[in-house]
Coordinates of C-alpha atoms and ligand atoms in Angstrom, one line a residue:
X140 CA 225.1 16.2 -170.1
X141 CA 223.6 14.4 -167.2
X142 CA 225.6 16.2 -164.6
X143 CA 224.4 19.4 -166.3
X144 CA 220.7 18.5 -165.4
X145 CA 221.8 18.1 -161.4
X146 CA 224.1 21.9 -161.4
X147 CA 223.8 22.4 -157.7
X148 CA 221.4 25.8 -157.1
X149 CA 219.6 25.3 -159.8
X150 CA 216.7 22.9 -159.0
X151 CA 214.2 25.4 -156.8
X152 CA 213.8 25.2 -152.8
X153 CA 213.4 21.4 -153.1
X154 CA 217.0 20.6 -155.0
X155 CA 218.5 23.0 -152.5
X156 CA 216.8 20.6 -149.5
X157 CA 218.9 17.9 -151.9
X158 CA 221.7 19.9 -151.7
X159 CA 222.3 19.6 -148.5
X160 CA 222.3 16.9 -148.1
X161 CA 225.0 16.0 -151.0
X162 CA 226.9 18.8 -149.5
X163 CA 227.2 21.6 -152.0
X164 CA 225.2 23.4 -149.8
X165 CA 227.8 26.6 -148.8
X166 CA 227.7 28.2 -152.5
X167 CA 223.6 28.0 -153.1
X168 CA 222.9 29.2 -149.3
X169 CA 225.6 32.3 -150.0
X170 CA 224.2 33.0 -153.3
X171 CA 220.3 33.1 -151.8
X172 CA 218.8 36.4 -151.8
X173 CA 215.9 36.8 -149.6
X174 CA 212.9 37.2 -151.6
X175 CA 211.1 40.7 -152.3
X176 CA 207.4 41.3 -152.5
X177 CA 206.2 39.3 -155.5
X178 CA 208.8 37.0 -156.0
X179 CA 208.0 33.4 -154.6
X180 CA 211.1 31.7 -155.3
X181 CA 214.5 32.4 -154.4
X182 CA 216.7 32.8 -157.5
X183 CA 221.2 32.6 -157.4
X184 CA 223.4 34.5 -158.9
X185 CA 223.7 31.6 -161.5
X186 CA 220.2 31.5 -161.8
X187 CA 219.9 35.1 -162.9
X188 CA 222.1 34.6 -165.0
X189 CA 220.6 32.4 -167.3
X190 CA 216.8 34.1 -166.8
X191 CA 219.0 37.0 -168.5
X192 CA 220.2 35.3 -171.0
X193 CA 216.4 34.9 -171.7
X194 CA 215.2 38.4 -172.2
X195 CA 214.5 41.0 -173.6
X196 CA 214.2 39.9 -176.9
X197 CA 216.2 42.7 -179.1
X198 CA 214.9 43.5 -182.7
X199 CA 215.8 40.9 -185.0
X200 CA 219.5 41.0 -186.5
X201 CA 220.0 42.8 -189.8
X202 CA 219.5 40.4 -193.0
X203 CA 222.4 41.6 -195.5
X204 CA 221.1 39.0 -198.4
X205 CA 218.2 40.8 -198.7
X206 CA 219.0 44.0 -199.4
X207 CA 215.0 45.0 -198.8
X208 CA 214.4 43.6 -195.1
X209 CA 214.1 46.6 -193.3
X210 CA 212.4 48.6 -196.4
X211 CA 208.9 49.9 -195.6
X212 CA 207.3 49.4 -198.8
X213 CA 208.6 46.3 -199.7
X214 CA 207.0 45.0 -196.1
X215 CA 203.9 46.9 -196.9
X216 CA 203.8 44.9 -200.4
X217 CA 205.0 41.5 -198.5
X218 CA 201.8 42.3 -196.5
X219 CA 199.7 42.3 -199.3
X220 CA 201.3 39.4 -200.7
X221 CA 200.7 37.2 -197.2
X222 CA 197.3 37.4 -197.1
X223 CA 196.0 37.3 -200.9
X224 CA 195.1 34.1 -202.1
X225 CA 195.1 34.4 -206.1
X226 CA 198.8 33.9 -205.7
X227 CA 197.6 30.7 -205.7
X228 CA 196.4 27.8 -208.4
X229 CA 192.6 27.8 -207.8
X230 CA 192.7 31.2 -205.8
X231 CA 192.0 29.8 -202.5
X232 CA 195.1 29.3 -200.5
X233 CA 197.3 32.5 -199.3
X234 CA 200.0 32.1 -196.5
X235 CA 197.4 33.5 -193.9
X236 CA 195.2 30.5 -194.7
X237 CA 197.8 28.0 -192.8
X238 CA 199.6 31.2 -191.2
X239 CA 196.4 33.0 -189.3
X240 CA 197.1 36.1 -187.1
X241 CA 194.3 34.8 -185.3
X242 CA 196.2 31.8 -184.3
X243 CA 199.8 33.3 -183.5
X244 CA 200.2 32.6 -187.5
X245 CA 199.6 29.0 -187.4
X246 CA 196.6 26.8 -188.0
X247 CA 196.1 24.8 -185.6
X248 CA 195.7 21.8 -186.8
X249 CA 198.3 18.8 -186.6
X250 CA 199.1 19.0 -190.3
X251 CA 199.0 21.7 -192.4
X252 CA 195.9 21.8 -195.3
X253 CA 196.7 23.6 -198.4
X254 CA 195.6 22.2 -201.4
X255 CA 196.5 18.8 -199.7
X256 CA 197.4 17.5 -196.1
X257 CA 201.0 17.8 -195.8
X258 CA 203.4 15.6 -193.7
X259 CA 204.5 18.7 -190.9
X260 CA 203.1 20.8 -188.6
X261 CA 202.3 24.6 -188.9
X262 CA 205.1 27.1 -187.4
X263 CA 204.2 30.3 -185.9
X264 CA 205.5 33.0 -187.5
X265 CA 206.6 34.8 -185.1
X266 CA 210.2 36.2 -184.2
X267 CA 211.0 34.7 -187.9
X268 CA 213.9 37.5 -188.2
X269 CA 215.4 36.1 -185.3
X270 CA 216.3 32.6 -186.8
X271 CA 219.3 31.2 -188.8
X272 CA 217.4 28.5 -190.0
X273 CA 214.1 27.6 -191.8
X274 CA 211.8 25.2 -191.5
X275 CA 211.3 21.7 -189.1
X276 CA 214.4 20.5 -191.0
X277 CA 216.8 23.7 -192.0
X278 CA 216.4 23.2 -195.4
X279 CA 216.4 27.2 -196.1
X280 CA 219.0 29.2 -194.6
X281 CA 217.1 33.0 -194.8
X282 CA 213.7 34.5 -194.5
X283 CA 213.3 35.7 -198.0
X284 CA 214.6 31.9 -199.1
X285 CA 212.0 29.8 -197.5
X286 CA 208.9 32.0 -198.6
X287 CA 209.7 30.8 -202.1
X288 CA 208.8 27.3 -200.6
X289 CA 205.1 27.0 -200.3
X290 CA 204.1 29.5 -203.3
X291 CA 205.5 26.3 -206.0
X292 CA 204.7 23.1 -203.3
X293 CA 202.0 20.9 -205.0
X294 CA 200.0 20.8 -201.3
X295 CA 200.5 24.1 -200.2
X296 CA 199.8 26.4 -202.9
X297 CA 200.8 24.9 -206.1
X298 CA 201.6 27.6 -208.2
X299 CA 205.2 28.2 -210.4
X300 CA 207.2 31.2 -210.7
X301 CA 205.9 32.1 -213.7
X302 CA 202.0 31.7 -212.7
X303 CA 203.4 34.3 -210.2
X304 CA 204.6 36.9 -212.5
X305 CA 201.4 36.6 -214.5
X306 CA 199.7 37.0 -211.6
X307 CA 201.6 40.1 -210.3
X308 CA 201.5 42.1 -214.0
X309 CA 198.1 41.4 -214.3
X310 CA 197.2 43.3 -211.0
X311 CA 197.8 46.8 -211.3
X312 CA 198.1 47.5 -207.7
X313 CA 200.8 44.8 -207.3
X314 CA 202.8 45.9 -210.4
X315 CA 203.5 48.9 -209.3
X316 CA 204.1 48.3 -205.7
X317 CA 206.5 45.9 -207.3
X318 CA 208.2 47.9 -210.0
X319 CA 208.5 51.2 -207.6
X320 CA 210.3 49.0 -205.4
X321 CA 212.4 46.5 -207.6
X322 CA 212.2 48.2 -211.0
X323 CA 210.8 46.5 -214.1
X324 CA 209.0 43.3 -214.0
X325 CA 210.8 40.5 -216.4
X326 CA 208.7 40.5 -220.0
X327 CA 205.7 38.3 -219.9
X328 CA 205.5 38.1 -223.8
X329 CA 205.3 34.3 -225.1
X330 CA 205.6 33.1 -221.6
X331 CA 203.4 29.8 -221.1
X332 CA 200.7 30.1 -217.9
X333 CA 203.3 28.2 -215.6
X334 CA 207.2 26.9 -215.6
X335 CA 209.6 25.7 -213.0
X336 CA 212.4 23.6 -212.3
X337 CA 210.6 22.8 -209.1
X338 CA 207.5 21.0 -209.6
X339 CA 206.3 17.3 -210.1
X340 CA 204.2 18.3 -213.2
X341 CA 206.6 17.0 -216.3
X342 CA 204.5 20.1 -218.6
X343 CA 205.4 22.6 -215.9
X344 CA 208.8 21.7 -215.9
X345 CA 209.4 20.9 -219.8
X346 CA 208.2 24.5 -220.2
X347 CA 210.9 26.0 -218.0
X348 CA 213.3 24.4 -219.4
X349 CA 212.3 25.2 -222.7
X350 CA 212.7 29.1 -221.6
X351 CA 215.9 30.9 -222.4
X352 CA 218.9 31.1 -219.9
X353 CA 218.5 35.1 -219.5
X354 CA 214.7 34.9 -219.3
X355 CA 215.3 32.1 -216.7
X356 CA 217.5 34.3 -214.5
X357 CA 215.3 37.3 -214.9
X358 CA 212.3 34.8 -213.7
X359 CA 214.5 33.9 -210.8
X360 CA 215.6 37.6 -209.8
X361 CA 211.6 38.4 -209.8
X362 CA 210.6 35.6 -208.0
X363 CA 213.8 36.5 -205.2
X364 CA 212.5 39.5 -205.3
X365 CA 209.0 38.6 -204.0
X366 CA 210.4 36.4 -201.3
X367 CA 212.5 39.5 -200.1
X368 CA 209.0 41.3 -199.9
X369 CA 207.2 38.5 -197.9
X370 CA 210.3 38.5 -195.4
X371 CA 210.4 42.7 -195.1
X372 CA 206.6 41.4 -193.4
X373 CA 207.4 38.8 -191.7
X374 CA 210.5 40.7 -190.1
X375 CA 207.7 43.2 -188.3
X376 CA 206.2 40.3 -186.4
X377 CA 208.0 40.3 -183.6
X378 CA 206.4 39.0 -180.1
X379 CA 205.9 42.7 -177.8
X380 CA 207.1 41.8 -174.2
X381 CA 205.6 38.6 -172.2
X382 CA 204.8 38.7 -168.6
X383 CA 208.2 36.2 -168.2
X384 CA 209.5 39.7 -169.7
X385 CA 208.2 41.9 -167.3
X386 CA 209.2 39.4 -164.5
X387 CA 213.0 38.8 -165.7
X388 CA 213.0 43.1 -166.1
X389 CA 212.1 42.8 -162.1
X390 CA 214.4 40.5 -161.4
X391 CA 217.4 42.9 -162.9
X392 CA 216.2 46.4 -161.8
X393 CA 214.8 45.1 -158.3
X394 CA 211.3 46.2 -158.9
X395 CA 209.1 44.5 -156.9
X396 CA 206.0 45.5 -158.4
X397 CA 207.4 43.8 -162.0
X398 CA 208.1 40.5 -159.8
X399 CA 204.2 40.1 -159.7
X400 CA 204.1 39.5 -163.4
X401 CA 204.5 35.8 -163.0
X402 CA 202.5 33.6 -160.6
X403 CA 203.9 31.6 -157.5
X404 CA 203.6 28.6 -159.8
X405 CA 205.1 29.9 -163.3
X406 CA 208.0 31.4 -160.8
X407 CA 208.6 27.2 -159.3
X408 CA 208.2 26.4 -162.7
X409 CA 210.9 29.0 -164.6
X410 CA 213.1 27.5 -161.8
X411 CA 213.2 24.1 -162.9
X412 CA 213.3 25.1 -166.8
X413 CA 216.3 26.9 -166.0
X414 CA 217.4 24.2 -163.7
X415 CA 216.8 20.2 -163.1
X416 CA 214.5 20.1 -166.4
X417 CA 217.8 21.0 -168.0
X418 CA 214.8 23.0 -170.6
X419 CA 217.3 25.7 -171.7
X420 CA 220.0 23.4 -172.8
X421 CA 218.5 23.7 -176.3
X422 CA 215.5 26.3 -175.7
X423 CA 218.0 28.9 -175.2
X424 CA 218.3 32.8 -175.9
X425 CA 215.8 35.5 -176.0
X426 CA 214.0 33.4 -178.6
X427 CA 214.0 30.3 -176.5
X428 CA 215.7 28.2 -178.9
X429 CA 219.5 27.5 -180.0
X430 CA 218.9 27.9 -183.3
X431 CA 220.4 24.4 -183.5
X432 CA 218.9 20.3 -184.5
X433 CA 218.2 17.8 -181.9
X434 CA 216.2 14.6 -182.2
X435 CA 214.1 14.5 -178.7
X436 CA 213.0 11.1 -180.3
X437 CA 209.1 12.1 -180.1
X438 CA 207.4 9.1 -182.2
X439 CA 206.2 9.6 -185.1
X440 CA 202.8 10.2 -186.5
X441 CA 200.6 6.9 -187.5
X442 CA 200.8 6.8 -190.8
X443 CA 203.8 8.8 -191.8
X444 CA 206.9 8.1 -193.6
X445 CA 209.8 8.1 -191.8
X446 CA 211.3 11.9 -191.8
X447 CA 214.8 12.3 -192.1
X448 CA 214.9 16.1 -190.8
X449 CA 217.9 17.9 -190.5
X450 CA 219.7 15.2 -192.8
X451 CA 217.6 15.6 -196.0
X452 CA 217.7 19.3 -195.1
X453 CA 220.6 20.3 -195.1
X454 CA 221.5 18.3 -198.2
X455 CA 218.7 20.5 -199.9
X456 CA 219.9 23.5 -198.6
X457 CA 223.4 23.2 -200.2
X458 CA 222.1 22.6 -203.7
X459 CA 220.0 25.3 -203.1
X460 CA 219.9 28.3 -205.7
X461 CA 218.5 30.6 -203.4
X462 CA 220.5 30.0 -200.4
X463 CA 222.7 32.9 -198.9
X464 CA 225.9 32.1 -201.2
X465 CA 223.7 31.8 -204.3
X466 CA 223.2 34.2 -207.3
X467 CA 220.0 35.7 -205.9
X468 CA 221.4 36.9 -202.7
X469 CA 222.9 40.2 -202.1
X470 CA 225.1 39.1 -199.5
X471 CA 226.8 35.9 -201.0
X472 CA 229.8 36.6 -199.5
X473 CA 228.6 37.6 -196.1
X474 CA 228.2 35.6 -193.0
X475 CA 225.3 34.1 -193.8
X476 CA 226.6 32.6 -196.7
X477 CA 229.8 31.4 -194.8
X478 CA 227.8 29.9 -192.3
X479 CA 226.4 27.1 -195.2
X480 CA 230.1 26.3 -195.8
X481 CA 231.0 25.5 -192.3
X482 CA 228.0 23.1 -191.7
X483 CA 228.7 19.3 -193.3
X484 CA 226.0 17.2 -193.4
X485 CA 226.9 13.6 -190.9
X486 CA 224.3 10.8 -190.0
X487 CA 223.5 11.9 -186.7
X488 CA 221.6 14.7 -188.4
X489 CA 219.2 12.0 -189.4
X490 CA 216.1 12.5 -187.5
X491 CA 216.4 16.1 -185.9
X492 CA 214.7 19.4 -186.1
X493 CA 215.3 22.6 -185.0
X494 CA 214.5 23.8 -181.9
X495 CA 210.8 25.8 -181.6
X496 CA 211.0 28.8 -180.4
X497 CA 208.7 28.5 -176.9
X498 CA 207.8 32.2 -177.0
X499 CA 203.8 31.9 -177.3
X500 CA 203.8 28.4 -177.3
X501 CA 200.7 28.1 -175.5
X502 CA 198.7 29.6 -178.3
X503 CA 200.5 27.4 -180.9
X504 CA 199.0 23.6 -180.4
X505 CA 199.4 21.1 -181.7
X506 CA 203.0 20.3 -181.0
X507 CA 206.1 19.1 -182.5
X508 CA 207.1 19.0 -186.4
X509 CA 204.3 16.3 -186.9
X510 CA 201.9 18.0 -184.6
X511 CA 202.1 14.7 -182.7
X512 CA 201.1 15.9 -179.3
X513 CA 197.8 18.1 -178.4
X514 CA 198.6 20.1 -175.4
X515 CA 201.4 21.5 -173.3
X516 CA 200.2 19.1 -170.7
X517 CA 201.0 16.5 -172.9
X518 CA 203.9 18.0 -174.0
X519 CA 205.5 18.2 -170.5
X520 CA 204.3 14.4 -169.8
X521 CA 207.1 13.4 -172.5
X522 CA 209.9 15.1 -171.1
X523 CA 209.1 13.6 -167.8
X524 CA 208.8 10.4 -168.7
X525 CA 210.2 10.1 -172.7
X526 CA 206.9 7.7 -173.0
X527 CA 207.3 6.1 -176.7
X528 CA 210.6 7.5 -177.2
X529 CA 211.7 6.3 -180.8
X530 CA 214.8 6.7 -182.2
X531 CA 214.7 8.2 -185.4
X532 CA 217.7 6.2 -187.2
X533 CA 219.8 3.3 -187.0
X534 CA 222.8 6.4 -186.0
X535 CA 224.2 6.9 -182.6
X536 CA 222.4 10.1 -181.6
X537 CA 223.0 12.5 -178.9
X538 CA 221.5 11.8 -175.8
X539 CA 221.1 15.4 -174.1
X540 CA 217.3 14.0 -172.6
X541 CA 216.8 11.7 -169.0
X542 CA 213.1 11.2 -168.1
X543 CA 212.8 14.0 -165.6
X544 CA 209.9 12.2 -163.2
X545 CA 208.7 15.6 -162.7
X546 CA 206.0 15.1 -160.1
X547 CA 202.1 16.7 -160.8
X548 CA 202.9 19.6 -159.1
X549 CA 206.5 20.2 -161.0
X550 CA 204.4 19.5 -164.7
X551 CA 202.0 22.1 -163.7
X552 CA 204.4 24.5 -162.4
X553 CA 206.2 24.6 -165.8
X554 CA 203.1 24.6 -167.8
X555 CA 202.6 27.8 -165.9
X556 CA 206.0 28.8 -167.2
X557 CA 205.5 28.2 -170.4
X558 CA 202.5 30.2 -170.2
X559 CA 203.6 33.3 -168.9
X560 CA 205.8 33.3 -172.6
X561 CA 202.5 34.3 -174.0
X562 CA 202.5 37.9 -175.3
X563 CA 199.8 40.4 -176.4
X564 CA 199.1 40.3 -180.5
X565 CA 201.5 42.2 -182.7
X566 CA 200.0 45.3 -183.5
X567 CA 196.5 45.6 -185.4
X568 CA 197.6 46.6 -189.0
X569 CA 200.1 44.1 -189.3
X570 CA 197.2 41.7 -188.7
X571 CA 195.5 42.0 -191.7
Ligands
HEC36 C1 199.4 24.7 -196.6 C2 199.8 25.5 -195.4 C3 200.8 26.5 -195.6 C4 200.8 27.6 -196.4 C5 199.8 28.0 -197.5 C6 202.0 28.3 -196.1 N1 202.7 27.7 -195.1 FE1 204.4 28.4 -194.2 N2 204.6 26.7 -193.3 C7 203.7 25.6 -193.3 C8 204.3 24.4 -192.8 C9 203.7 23.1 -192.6 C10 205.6 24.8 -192.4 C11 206.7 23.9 -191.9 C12 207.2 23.0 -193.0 C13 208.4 22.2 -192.8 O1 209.2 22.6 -191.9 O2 208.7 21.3 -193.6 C14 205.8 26.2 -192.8 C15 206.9 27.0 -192.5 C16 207.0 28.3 -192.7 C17 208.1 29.2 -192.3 C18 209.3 28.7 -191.5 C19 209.1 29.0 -190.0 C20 210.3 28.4 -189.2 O3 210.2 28.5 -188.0 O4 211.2 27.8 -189.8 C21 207.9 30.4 -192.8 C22 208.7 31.7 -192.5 C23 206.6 30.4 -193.5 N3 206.1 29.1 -193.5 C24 206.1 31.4 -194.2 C25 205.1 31.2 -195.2 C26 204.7 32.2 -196.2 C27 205.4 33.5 -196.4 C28 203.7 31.6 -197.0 C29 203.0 32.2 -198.2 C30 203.9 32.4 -199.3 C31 203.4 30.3 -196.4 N4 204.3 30.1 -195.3 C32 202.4 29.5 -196.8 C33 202.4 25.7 -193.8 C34 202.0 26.6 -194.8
HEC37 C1 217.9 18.3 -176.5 C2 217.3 19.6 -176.8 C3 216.0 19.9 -176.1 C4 215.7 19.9 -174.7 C5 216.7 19.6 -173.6 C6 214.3 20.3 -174.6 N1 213.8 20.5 -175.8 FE1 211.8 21.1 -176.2 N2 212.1 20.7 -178.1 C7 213.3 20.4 -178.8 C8 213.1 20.0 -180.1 C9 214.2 19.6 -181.1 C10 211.7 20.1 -180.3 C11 211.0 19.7 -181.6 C12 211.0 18.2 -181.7 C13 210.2 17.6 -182.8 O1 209.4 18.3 -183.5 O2 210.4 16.4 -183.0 C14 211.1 20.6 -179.1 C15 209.8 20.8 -178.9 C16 209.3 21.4 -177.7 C17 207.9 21.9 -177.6 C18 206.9 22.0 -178.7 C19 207.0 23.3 -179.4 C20 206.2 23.4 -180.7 O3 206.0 24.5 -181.2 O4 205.9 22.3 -181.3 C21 207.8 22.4 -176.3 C22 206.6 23.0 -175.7 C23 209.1 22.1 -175.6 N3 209.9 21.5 -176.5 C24 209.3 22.4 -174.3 C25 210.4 22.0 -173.6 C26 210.6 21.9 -172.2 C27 209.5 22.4 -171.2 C28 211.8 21.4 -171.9 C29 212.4 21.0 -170.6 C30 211.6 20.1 -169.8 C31 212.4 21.1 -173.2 N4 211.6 21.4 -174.2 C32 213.7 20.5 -173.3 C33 214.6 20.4 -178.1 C34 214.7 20.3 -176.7

């Protein structure tokens, strides 16, 4: 991969300088355009290339396990769901409390604080329609899936399955939001306050497995169908376009007034993301990210456990009964489904995460899946120097990073970059 990092035209005006010297000179000079009004920086044919591979970011892909994703109502009841916190033990924690609009729908802390600290950091929610995978470590594998998470974790918000269908047919406006969209809630007679097979609290559990096969199911199908809700939301929050947007739109039609949208520096700096930072090698796509695991062996947080990512992940995600090729899904023979087959867990998974997406990533600190760094500044000082480096497991892991002894100017210049990702808030009512 290291001769990917050095492609010839793709390491701005000073690689080309390089260049000729090591003599692939005759491809980048024939490739140079001269640069229009607004554009700083010279950009080849190959170059363009991968800036359109960038943008625009297209409406998210259709979700055929949940039957509901694209439904109004359910995402109007999703909404309602997202930001009200008696869906949780104690009333005080909804998915906006660690998800605020305010904050790109993170928190901005290194850890999450639900009930408890956790052990990751807070994702932004945006462009969630747009991934194949959920979570630091993949261990969901839809939208409507991973929503089911934090509703029953002990340090998020603690509550059960059943605690949720008390909660939802004891609140008139959510039963009938509910029941106009899904049909009849499950029977609530003789139901204890909380059951579920996924809890640490031995009453909680005893009592759900006390319950009836049928009334289990029924349970399940409920609480599916509440996930499916929360990710008809979370579908709508997708980024408007980014001044990098505007600029790549420029760059295509020839506009030179759209070439203005990024600054001398953030144009030096998309250069070298493209090119000798080797960046879009995993932050790829219109959603600036593969979709795929990699360990960029950040260390971890003092006082952490070791975190197995990807590994204990996936391993979760096949036992799964809500993943795509489960009972709940309305696609289990789909794609999606096929997708889980294909993937076999190996020990080099040990140790990664998936890609973050980059698009507002400067309104998303702290960084990385234990919010170990505090700034993009610090962020780009790792890749150029892999200070600390750690390897996560005793496993031979790829090794896709070099230090990239990116000078001051170069760590600005894609800090600048990274900026110019940042786009105006989703719209108002989906804020609230
Ligand atoms: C206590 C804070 C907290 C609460 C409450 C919370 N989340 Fe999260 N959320 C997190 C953390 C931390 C992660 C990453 C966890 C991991 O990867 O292990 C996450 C991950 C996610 C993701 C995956 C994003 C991605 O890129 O993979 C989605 C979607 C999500 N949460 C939605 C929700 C919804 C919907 C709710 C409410 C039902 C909710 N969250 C409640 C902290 C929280
Ligand atoms: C080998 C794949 C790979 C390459 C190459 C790569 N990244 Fe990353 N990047 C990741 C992964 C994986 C993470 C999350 C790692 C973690 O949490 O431990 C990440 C995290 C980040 C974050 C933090 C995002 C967040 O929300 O926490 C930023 C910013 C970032 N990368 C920017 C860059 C830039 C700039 C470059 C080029 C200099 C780059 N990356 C190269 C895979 C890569």
């Amino acid at each position: 991969m290291m001769e990917a990092a050095r492609e010839p035209g793709c390491g701005g005006a000073r690689a080309a300088g390089r260049g000729l010297v090591g003599g692939a000179v005759s491809l980048v000079l024939l490739w140079m355009l001269p640069p229009a009004h607004g554009q700083a920086v010279e950009f080849d044919a190959r170059e363009r290339k991968a800036i359109a591979r960038l943008s625009p970011l297209p409406p998210p892909p259709p979700s055929a396990t949940n039957r509901f994703a694209d439904d109004p109502a359910a995402a109007r009841f999703g909404q309602a769901l997202f930001f009200d916190p008696r869906l949780s033990v104690g009333e005080r924690v909804s998915c906006a409390t660690c998800h605020d609009p305010a904050l790109a729908f993170t928190d901005g802390k290194p850890l999450a604080v639900g009930l408890e600290t956790g052990t990751r950091n807070t994702p932004t929610l945006y462009n969630g329609g747009h991934q194949r995978w959920y979570f630091w470590d993949g261990r969901c594998d839809t939208l409507w899936s991973q929503t089911l998470g934090p509703l029953e974790r002990d340090v998020e918000m603690g509550s059960t399955r059943v605690g949720l269908l008390h909660r939802i047919a004891g609140d008139a406006g959510h039963r009938a939001a509910y029941e106009s969209i899904f049909g009849p809630l499950p029977a609530t007679d003789e139901l204890p306050p909380h059951a579920t097979p996924k809890t640490t609290n031995p009453y909680w559990l005893a009592a759900w497995e006390h319950l009836p096969a049928e009334r289990r199911d029924a349970i399940n199908r409920f609480f599916a169908n509440i996930g499916k809700a929360l990710a008809a939301y979370l579908r709508k929050l997708n980024t408007p376009p980014a001044p990098f947007d505007t600029f790549a739109t420029g760059l295509r039609d020839g506009d030179p007034d759209k070439l203005t949208a990024l600054s001398p520096a953030a144009q030096r700096g998309l250069k070298l993301f493209i090119g000798r930072g080797n960046c879009r090698l995993c932050h790829n796509g219109p959603n600036f990210s593969d979709g795929e695991f990699h360990s960029i062996f950040v260390p971890p947080r003092e006082g952490l456990a070791p975190d197995a990512g990807r590994y204990v992940g996936l391993a979760r995600l096949k036992s799964d009964p809500f993943n795509a090729a489960g009972a709940y899904s309305d696609a289990p023979d789909g794609a999606e489904a096929k997708l889980l087959g294909f993937v076999a867990n190996r020990t080099e998974n040990y140790g990664t995460y998936k890609t973050p997406s980059l698009r507002n990533v400067a309104r998303t600190a702290p960084y990385m899946h234990q919010g170990q760094f505090e700034s993009l500044e610090r962020v780009v000082h790792y890749y150029s120097t892999l200070e600390g480096a750690v390897q996560a497991g005793h496993h031979a892991q790829e090794t896709l990073l070099v230090p990239l002894n990116l000078t001051e100017q170069e760590q600005a210049d894609l800090i600048a970059f990274l900026r110019s990702l940042n786009s105006p808030d989703v719209d108002e009512a989906l804020r609230k």
